[in-house]
Coordinates of C-alpha atoms and ligand atoms in Angstrom, one line a residue:
M189 CA 0.0 0.0 0.0
T190 CA 1.4 3.4 -1.0
L191 CA 1.9 6.3 1.3
D192 CA 1.7 9.3 -1.0
P193 CA -2.0 9.2 -1.7
V194 CA -2.6 8.9 2.0
L195 CA -0.6 12.1 2.7
A196 CA -2.5 13.9 -0.1
Q197 CA -5.8 12.8 1.4
I198 CA -4.7 14.2 4.8
D199 CA -3.8 17.5 3.1
A200 CA -7.2 17.7 1.3
D201 CA -9.1 16.8 4.5
L202 CA -7.5 19.2 6.9
D203 CA -10.4 21.6 7.2
A204 CA -12.8 18.7 7.9
A205 CA -10.4 17.2 10.4
T206 CA -10.1 20.5 12.2
A207 CA -13.9 20.8 12.4
R208 CA -14.1 17.3 13.9
L209 CA -11.5 18.3 16.6
L210 CA -13.4 21.5 17.4
D211 CA -16.5 19.3 17.9
L212 CA -14.6 17.1 20.4
L213 CA -13.2 20.2 22.2
R214 CA -16.7 21.6 22.8
I215 CA -17.3 18.7 25.2
Q216 CA -16.4 19.7 28.7
S217 CA -14.7 16.5 29.8
I218 CA -13.0 17.8 33.0
S219 CA -12.3 14.5 34.8
T220 CA -11.4 15.8 38.3
D221 CA -14.7 17.6 38.9
P222 CA -17.7 15.2 39.5
A223 CA -20.0 18.0 38.1
Y224 CA -18.6 17.1 34.6
K225 CA -19.2 13.3 34.8
D226 CA -21.8 13.3 32.0
Q227 CA -19.5 15.4 29.8
C228 CA -16.7 12.8 30.2
D229 CA -19.2 10.2 29.2
A230 CA -20.2 12.2 26.2
A231 CA -16.6 12.6 25.1
A232 CA -16.2 8.8 25.3
D233 CA -19.4 8.3 23.3
W234 CA -18.2 10.8 20.7
L235 CA -14.9 8.9 20.2
V236 CA -16.7 5.5 20.0
D237 CA -18.9 6.9 17.3
D238 CA -16.0 8.5 15.4
L239 CA -13.9 5.3 15.6
A240 CA -16.9 3.2 14.5
S241 CA -17.4 5.5 11.5
I242 CA -14.0 4.6 10.2
G243 CA -14.5 0.9 10.6
F244 CA -13.0 0.3 14.1
D245 CA -14.7 -2.3 16.3
A246 CA -15.1 0.4 19.0
S247 CA -16.6 0.3 22.5
K248 CA -17.0 2.3 25.7
R249 CA -15.9 0.4 28.7
A250 CA -17.1 1.1 32.2
T251 CA -14.7 1.6 35.1
P252 CA -15.4 2.7 38.7
G253 CA -14.5 6.2 37.4
H254 CA -14.8 7.6 33.8
P255 CA -15.0 5.1 31.0
M256 CA -12.2 3.8 28.7
V257 CA -12.6 3.7 25.0
M258 CA -11.2 0.8 23.0
G259 CA -11.1 0.2 19.3
H260 CA -9.6 -2.5 17.1
T261 CA -9.1 -2.9 13.4
G262 CA -7.1 -5.2 11.1
D263 CA -6.1 -8.7 11.9
D264 CA -2.6 -9.2 10.7
G265 CA 0.8 -7.5 10.5
T266 CA 2.5 -5.5 13.3
H267 CA 0.1 -4.9 16.2
V268 CA 0.3 -1.3 17.4
L269 CA -1.6 0.0 20.4
F270 CA -2.2 3.8 20.5
Y271 CA -2.8 5.6 23.8
G272 CA -4.3 9.1 24.4
H273 CA -6.6 10.7 26.9
Y274 CA -9.9 12.5 26.3
D275 CA -10.2 14.2 29.7
V276 CA -9.0 17.7 30.3
Q277 CA -7.8 20.0 33.1
P278 CA -10.2 22.4 34.8
V279 CA -10.3 25.9 33.2
D280 CA -9.7 28.1 36.3
P281 CA -8.8 30.9 36.5
I282 CA -11.6 31.4 33.9
D283 CA -11.1 35.2 33.7
L284 CA -7.6 34.8 32.3
W285 CA -9.0 33.1 29.1
D286 CA -9.5 35.5 26.2
N287 CA -12.3 33.2 24.9
D288 CA -14.7 30.6 26.3
P289 CA -12.3 27.6 26.8
F290 CA -15.1 25.3 25.5
D291 CA -15.9 27.4 22.4
P292 CA -12.7 26.6 20.5
Q293 CA -11.6 28.7 17.5
V294 CA -9.0 28.6 14.9
E295 CA -7.0 31.8 15.4
D296 CA -4.5 33.7 13.3
T297 CA -1.4 34.6 15.4
A298 CA 2.0 36.0 14.6
K299 CA 3.4 32.5 14.6
G300 CA 0.7 31.0 12.4
K301 CA -2.7 29.5 12.9
V302 CA -3.6 27.9 16.2
I303 CA -6.5 25.9 17.6
R304 CA -7.5 27.6 20.9
G305 CA -9.4 25.9 23.6
R306 CA -9.1 23.6 26.6
G307 CA -7.7 20.2 25.5
S308 CA -6.5 21.4 22.1
S309 CA -3.0 20.3 22.9
D310 CA -3.5 18.1 26.0
D311 CA -4.6 15.7 24.8
K312 CA -7.6 15.8 22.4
G313 CA -5.7 17.5 19.5
Q314 CA -2.9 15.0 19.9
L315 CA -5.1 11.9 20.1
M316 CA -7.0 13.1 17.0
T317 CA -3.8 13.3 15.0
F318 CA -3.7 9.5 15.2
V319 CA -7.4 9.0 14.5
E320 CA -7.2 11.3 11.4
A321 CA -4.2 9.3 10.1
C322 CA -6.2 6.1 10.4
R323 CA -9.2 7.8 8.7
A324 CA -7.0 8.8 5.7
W325 CA -5.5 5.3 5.4
K326 CA -9.0 3.8 5.4
K327 CA -10.3 6.3 2.9
V328 CA -7.5 5.7 0.4
H329 CA -6.8 2.0 0.9
G330 CA -9.9 0.7 2.6
T331 CA -7.7 -0.7 5.4
L332 CA -4.9 0.1 7.7
P333 CA -1.3 -1.1 7.4
G334 CA -1.2 -3.7 10.2
K335 CA -3.3 -4.4 13.2
I336 CA -4.3 -1.3 15.1
S337 CA -5.8 -1.0 18.6
I338 CA -6.7 2.3 20.2
F339 CA -7.0 2.9 23.9
F340 CA -8.3 6.2 25.2
E341 CA -8.4 7.0 28.9
G342 CA -10.7 9.6 30.7
E343 CA -8.9 10.0 34.0
E344 CA -5.3 11.0 33.1
E345 CA -5.7 14.5 34.5
S346 CA -7.1 13.2 37.8
G347 CA -4.5 10.5 38.7
S348 CA -5.7 7.6 36.6
P349 CA -7.2 5.5 39.4
S350 CA -8.8 3.0 37.1
L351 CA -5.9 2.6 34.7
V352 CA -3.8 -0.2 36.1
P353 CA -6.8 -2.3 37.2
F354 CA -8.3 -1.9 33.7
M355 CA -4.9 -2.9 32.1
K356 CA -4.7 -6.0 34.3
D357 CA -8.3 -7.0 33.6
N358 CA -7.9 -6.5 29.8
A359 CA -4.2 -7.5 29.5
E360 CA -4.7 -9.8 26.5
E361 CA -6.8 -7.3 24.5
L362 CA -4.3 -4.5 25.2
T363 CA -1.0 -6.3 24.6
A364 CA 0.5 -5.4 21.2
D365 CA 4.0 -5.4 19.6
V366 CA 4.5 -1.8 20.6
A367 CA 2.6 1.0 22.3
L368 CA 2.4 4.5 20.9
I369 CA 1.7 7.3 23.4
C370 CA 0.8 10.8 22.1
D371 CA 0.9 13.1 25.1
T372 CA 4.3 14.8 24.8
G373 CA 6.0 17.5 22.6
L374 CA 8.5 18.3 19.9
Y375 CA 12.0 19.2 20.9
G376 CA 12.0 23.0 20.2
D377 CA 9.7 24.0 17.4
S378 CA 10.6 21.6 14.6
T379 CA 12.6 18.6 15.9
P380 CA 10.4 15.5 16.3
A381 CA 11.2 13.7 19.5
I382 CA 10.9 10.1 20.8
I383 CA 11.2 10.0 24.5
T384 CA 13.3 7.0 25.6
Q385 CA 13.8 7.7 29.2
L386 CA 11.6 9.2 31.9
R387 CA 12.5 10.0 35.5
G388 CA 10.7 8.3 38.4
L389 CA 9.4 10.2 41.4
L390 CA 9.5 9.8 45.2
G391 CA 7.7 12.2 47.5
E392 CA 8.4 12.5 51.2
E393 CA 6.8 14.9 53.8
I394 CA 8.7 15.3 57.0
T395 CA 7.5 17.0 60.2
I396 CA 9.8 17.8 63.0
T397 CA 8.3 18.5 66.4
G398 CA 9.9 20.0 69.5
P399 CA 8.3 22.0 72.3
S400 CA 4.7 21.0 73.1
L401 CA 3.4 24.5 72.0
D402 CA 4.6 27.6 70.2
L403 CA 6.8 29.6 72.6
H404 CA 7.8 33.2 73.1
S405 CA 11.3 33.6 71.6
G406 CA 12.2 36.2 74.3
M407 CA 11.3 33.9 77.2
Y408 CA 12.5 30.6 75.7
G409 CA 14.9 31.5 72.8
G410 CA 18.4 30.3 73.5
L411 CA 17.4 27.7 75.9
A412 CA 14.7 25.8 74.0
M413 CA 15.4 23.7 70.8
N414 CA 13.8 25.2 67.7
P415 CA 12.4 22.6 65.2
A416 CA 12.8 25.2 62.3
R417 CA 16.5 25.3 62.9
V418 CA 16.7 21.5 62.9
L419 CA 14.7 21.4 59.7
A420 CA 17.0 23.9 58.0
K421 CA 20.0 21.8 59.0
V422 CA 18.4 18.7 57.6
I423 CA 17.6 20.4 54.3
A424 CA 21.0 22.0 54.0
A425 CA 22.6 18.5 54.5
L426 CA 20.8 16.9 51.5
H427 CA 23.3 18.2 48.9
D428 CA 27.1 18.5 49.1
E429 CA 29.1 21.4 47.8
N430 CA 29.2 19.9 44.3
G431 CA 25.4 19.7 44.1
A432 CA 25.4 15.9 44.6
V433 CA 22.7 14.3 46.8
T434 CA 24.1 13.0 50.1
V435 CA 21.5 10.3 50.9
P436 CA 23.5 7.1 51.5
D437 CA 23.7 4.9 48.4
F438 CA 21.6 7.4 46.5
Y439 CA 23.6 6.9 43.3
D440 CA 23.2 3.1 43.2
G441 CA 21.7 2.2 39.9
V442 CA 22.4 5.6 38.2
P443 CA 23.9 4.8 34.8
E444 CA 26.4 7.0 32.9
L445 CA 25.1 8.4 29.7
S446 CA 26.2 6.3 26.7
N447 CA 28.6 8.0 24.3
E448 CA 26.0 7.6 21.5
L449 CA 23.3 9.4 23.5
A450 CA 25.7 12.0 24.7
A451 CA 26.7 12.8 21.1
S452 CA 23.1 13.0 20.0
W453 CA 22.1 15.2 22.9
D454 CA 25.1 17.5 22.2
D455 CA 23.7 17.7 18.6
L456 CA 20.5 19.2 20.0
R457 CA 22.5 22.3 21.0
F458 CA 20.5 22.9 24.1
D459 CA 20.9 26.5 25.2
E460 CA 20.8 26.6 29.0
K461 CA 21.2 30.3 29.1
E462 CA 18.1 30.8 27.0
F463 CA 16.2 28.0 28.9
L464 CA 17.0 29.5 32.3
G465 CA 16.8 33.1 31.0
K466 CA 13.0 32.6 30.3
V467 CA 12.5 32.1 34.0
G468 CA 14.8 34.8 35.2
L469 CA 17.8 32.6 35.9
S470 CA 21.3 32.4 34.4
E471 CA 23.4 29.6 35.8
P472 CA 22.8 25.8 36.0
A473 CA 22.5 24.8 39.7
G474 CA 22.8 21.0 39.4
E475 CA 25.7 18.6 39.9
K476 CA 29.0 20.1 38.9
G477 CA 30.6 18.7 35.8
R478 CA 27.4 17.5 34.2
R479 CA 25.8 18.6 30.9
P480 CA 22.7 20.8 31.5
L481 CA 20.5 18.3 29.6
E482 CA 21.8 15.5 31.8
M483 CA 20.7 17.5 34.8
I484 CA 17.1 17.5 33.6
W485 CA 16.9 14.2 31.7
S486 CA 19.3 11.6 33.1
R487 CA 20.6 12.6 36.5
P488 CA 18.6 12.1 39.7
T489 CA 17.6 15.0 41.9
C490 CA 16.4 16.0 45.3
E491 CA 14.3 19.1 45.6
V492 CA 12.5 20.9 48.4
N493 CA 9.0 21.6 47.2
G494 CA 7.7 23.4 50.4
M495 CA 8.6 24.4 53.9
I496 CA 6.2 25.4 56.6
S497 CA 7.1 26.6 60.2
G498 CA 6.3 29.3 62.6
Y499 CA 4.6 32.6 61.8
T500 CA 4.2 33.2 58.1
G501 CA 1.5 35.9 58.1
D502 CA 1.9 39.7 57.6
G503 CA 3.9 41.6 60.1
F504 CA 6.1 39.9 62.6
K505 CA 5.7 37.5 65.6
T506 CA 8.6 36.5 67.8
V507 CA 7.5 32.9 68.0
L508 CA 9.6 29.8 68.6
P509 CA 7.6 27.3 66.6
S510 CA 6.7 23.9 68.0
K511 CA 7.0 22.2 64.7
A512 CA 8.5 22.5 61.2
S513 CA 7.7 20.5 58.1
A514 CA 8.9 20.2 54.5
K515 CA 7.8 18.5 51.3
I516 CA 10.8 16.9 49.6
S517 CA 10.8 15.0 46.3
F518 CA 13.4 13.0 44.4
R519 CA 13.5 12.5 40.6
L520 CA 14.9 9.1 39.9
V521 CA 16.7 7.5 37.0
G522 CA 18.1 4.2 35.8
T523 CA 17.4 1.4 38.3
Q524 CA 17.4 3.5 41.4
D525 CA 15.0 1.8 43.9
P526 CA 12.5 4.3 45.3
H527 CA 11.8 2.2 48.4
K528 CA 15.4 1.8 49.3
I529 CA 16.0 5.5 48.8
R530 CA 13.0 6.3 51.1
E531 CA 14.4 4.0 53.8
N532 CA 17.9 5.6 53.6
F533 CA 16.5 9.1 53.5
R534 CA 14.4 8.5 56.6
K535 CA 17.4 7.0 58.5
M536 CA 19.6 9.9 57.5
V537 CA 17.0 12.4 58.8
R538 CA 16.4 10.4 62.0
D539 CA 20.1 10.4 62.8
M540 CA 20.1 14.2 62.6
I541 CA 17.2 14.8 65.0
P542 CA 18.5 16.0 68.4
V543 CA 17.2 15.2 71.9
D544 CA 13.7 16.8 72.6
C545 CA 12.7 16.7 68.9
D546 CA 10.8 14.0 67.0
V547 CA 10.3 13.4 63.4
E548 CA 7.4 11.9 61.5
F549 CA 7.4 10.9 57.8
H550 CA 4.6 10.7 55.3
G551 CA 5.2 9.1 51.9
H552 CA 3.7 10.5 48.7
G553 CA 4.1 7.9 46.0
A554 CA 7.2 6.1 44.7
S555 CA 7.7 5.3 41.1
A556 CA 10.9 4.0 39.4
A557 CA 12.3 5.6 36.3
G558 CA 11.3 4.3 32.9
Q559 CA 13.9 3.3 30.3
M560 CA 12.7 2.2 26.8
S561 CA 14.6 -0.4 25.0
T562 CA 15.5 1.2 21.6
E563 CA 16.6 -2.2 20.4
N564 CA 13.0 -2.8 19.4
P565 CA 13.2 -2.1 15.6
A566 CA 10.0 0.0 15.9
F567 CA 12.1 2.9 17.3
A568 CA 14.3 3.2 14.3
K569 CA 11.3 2.9 11.9
A570 CA 9.4 5.6 13.7
A571 CA 12.5 7.8 13.9
N572 CA 13.0 7.5 10.1
A573 CA 9.3 8.2 9.4
L574 CA 9.4 11.3 11.6
S575 CA 12.6 12.5 10.0
D576 CA 10.9 12.3 6.6
E577 CA 8.1 14.6 7.7
W578 CA 9.9 17.3 9.7
P579 CA 12.7 19.7 8.8
N580 CA 15.0 18.2 11.4
A581 CA 15.9 14.6 12.0
A582 CA 14.1 12.8 14.9
A583 CA 15.9 12.8 18.2
Y584 CA 15.8 10.3 21.1
V585 CA 15.3 12.5 24.1
G586 CA 14.8 12.2 27.8
C587 CA 12.0 13.6 29.9
G588 CA 12.6 15.1 33.3
G589 CA 9.0 14.5 34.3
S590 CA 7.2 11.3 35.1
I591 CA 4.7 9.8 32.6
P592 CA 3.4 6.8 34.5
I593 CA 1.5 5.3 31.6
A594 CA 4.8 4.4 29.9
G595 CA 5.9 2.5 33.0
H596 CA 2.6 0.7 33.2
F597 CA 2.8 -0.6 29.7
K598 CA 6.2 -2.0 30.6
T599 CA 5.4 -3.4 34.0
V600 CA 1.8 -4.5 33.6
L601 CA 1.9 -5.6 29.9
D602 CA 5.6 -6.1 29.2
M603 CA 5.4 -3.8 26.2
D604 CA 7.8 -1.1 25.0
A605 CA 6.2 2.3 24.5
M606 CA 7.2 5.1 22.2
L607 CA 6.3 8.5 23.4
I608 CA 5.8 10.8 20.4
G609 CA 4.0 14.0 20.4
F610 CA 3.6 17.3 18.6
G611 CA 3.0 19.8 21.4
K612 CA 5.1 22.9 21.8
D613 CA 6.5 24.5 25.0
D614 CA 4.2 27.5 24.5
D615 CA 0.9 25.5 24.2
A616 CA -0.1 26.5 27.7
I617 CA -1.3 23.1 28.6
H618 CA -3.1 23.1 32.0
S619 CA -3.2 27.0 31.8
P620 CA -5.5 29.6 30.4
N621 CA -5.6 30.1 26.6
E622 CA -4.3 26.6 25.8
K623 CA -3.6 26.2 22.1
Y624 CA -2.3 23.6 19.5
D625 CA -0.6 24.9 16.4
L626 CA -2.6 24.0 13.3
S627 CA 0.7 23.0 11.7
S628 CA 1.4 20.6 14.6
F629 CA -2.1 19.0 14.1
H630 CA -1.5 18.7 10.3
K631 CA 2.1 17.5 10.5
G632 CA 1.1 15.2 13.4
I633 CA -1.5 13.5 11.3
R634 CA 1.0 13.1 8.5
S635 CA 3.6 11.8 10.9
W636 CA 1.4 9.0 12.2
A637 CA 0.4 8.1 8.6
R638 CA 4.1 7.7 7.8
I639 CA 4.9 5.8 11.1
L640 CA 2.1 3.3 10.5
H641 CA 3.4 2.8 7.0
S642 CA 7.0 2.2 8.1
L643 CA 6.0 0.0 11.1
S644 CA 4.2 -2.3 8.6
K645 CA 7.3 -2.9 6.5
D646 CA 10.0 -5.4 7.4
Ligands
ZN760 ZN1 -2.0 14.9 28.8

């Protein structure tokens, strides 16, 4: 089956594809707010109908939360599972939107046409790139290259409570040769990216208590132990003077960057001055002697996310607080074991707590890093297909954040996942005035058409 007529069909159908996306964007599928339950259901129905209209065996599947959407077509060749999510973030603060977030529009901007509305980039616009590519293949050839399954979730923006149980209950139906996940972005504006490593995340909340009540710092200060001082000491001790994390055995399982990946990351010419300049900073503050891209993609971190103690209101109060707490998180890489690190961190902190103080810990989730095996030939095929569509060659990149779905495909279904997306840094996902570039939508559809074509060939 030839690719060129499929690409021509995509070009000719762009206006209709955009209209379909606008239709889906009008549905207010905010998953975290129970008031929008029916709207989530309506978005799932819309997708089932649309997939059925292009010949998928499509169904809405109940969960204890919002429904999943499944679709299957084709019965031989490489089996590909595509994942996206149809739920969206709340729209607050609504007064910062220039338009109704659920009355999406195509807008002309200085940087080209954009589709504006909640979910346009995250993730309805992205998931429709794949559906539209399938539609074009069907229209031109009557069939798709290979066996395709589609899996849409409606709880991604609210913690995915039903996801793993659903995967376990439907493991056979969901398992394919490779999973495609479209919920990420390009590197820069025009370099297509395949994420091959994701950092894990470990959260810890510590509360240090001392005196049985807040004290007057004139009457007790100097004699009584101050938990805020103890907390400050603990936090200061978490990094050494070179920016390395001091938790015992923290670096067990942290791999060195391969020469190959190091060279390809250097080719991306990441400009840390510009990256930091956008947020009012100028100097990398991570481990000394590491590339800036390593600091955000392939090195583990420890960060303080919040500190609470004493009087924090207006004015001044000479209090000696009875307790002090902090929220601390670790980004993990390689085979670092989150549970071992939690244990070692807690022991390190306990050993620093003086007489008359106590410490309590509260854990907030622990997920290991994800590392895709690029040995799977699907990676090279997808990279070549993307390089054919975009002005720059595709890059294998890291992701500093955590995208749990990729890990679930590996651990629950033993499947490699390719994270490919066409979002841009300025899409304002989760923020007011979210947008998706019309060119991202168009080239995204063409990219999937090419990827499906190349995956189907030996
Ligand atoms: Zn998303």
